[in-house]
């Protein structure tokens, strides 16, 4: 374990303990229900999109440390981003957790998203890490939907 890996472990633990943007959003323009039955993760993602900009993004629900930290990191990264940027980050994140970008490159290029690079070594946790992202991805394409990893 390198020091950087420990640092990224800390990011996940911190965001799990103190998740950011972890509440309902009354004026959301999109509400997406995301479930990962394998682990029991279940979150609702709230998006407020105006003129193709993500003005606000929040989430609530419950699940394991990785899924909650991932939702927290995602909302902090995406707030204020354009829908196009969000799609690019979704693709980047997917490359990180499926191991298409190696750990060192992930740290350099992707900041906090790199915290989830270690997940690639544990296939069962990839769905935990990507649940909130998949829900967001569906939300910016469609109206209110429900998604499941199964
Ligand atoms: Zn999980």
PDB file of C-alpha atoms in Angstrom, residues 5 95-96 99-110 114 117:
ATOM      1  CA  UNK A   5      -3.552   4.687  -1.602  1.00  0.00           C
ATOM      2  CA  UNK A  95     -12.676   3.956 -16.836  1.00  0.00           C
ATOM      3  CA  UNK A  96     -11.239   4.357 -13.318  1.00  0.00           C
ATOM      4  CA  UNK A  99      -9.385  -0.456 -14.415  1.00  0.00           C
ATOM      5  CA  UNK A 100      -9.082   1.014 -17.922  1.00  0.00           C
ATOM      6  CA  UNK A 101      -6.978   3.834 -16.474  1.00  0.00           C
ATOM      7  CA  UNK A 102      -4.202   2.661 -14.186  1.00  0.00           C
ATOM      8  CA  UNK A 103      -3.986   3.876 -10.617  1.00  0.00           C
ATOM      9  CA  UNK A 104      -1.145   6.364 -11.129  1.00  0.00           C
ATOM     10  CA  UNK A 105      -2.768   7.990 -14.152  1.00  0.00           C
ATOM     11  CA  UNK A 106      -6.040   8.218 -12.267  1.00  0.00           C
ATOM     12  CA  UNK A 107      -4.378  10.106  -9.431  1.00  0.00           C
ATOM     13  CA  UNK A 108      -2.758  12.609 -11.777  1.00  0.00           C
ATOM     14  CA  UNK A 109      -5.665  13.211 -14.105  1.00  0.00           C
ATOM     15  CA  UNK A 110      -8.797  12.754 -12.099  1.00  0.00           C
ATOM     16  CA  UNK A 114      -8.838   8.521  -8.383  1.00  0.00           C
ATOM     17  CA  UNK A 117      -9.309   3.381  -8.600  1.00  0.00           C
TER      18      UNK A 117
END
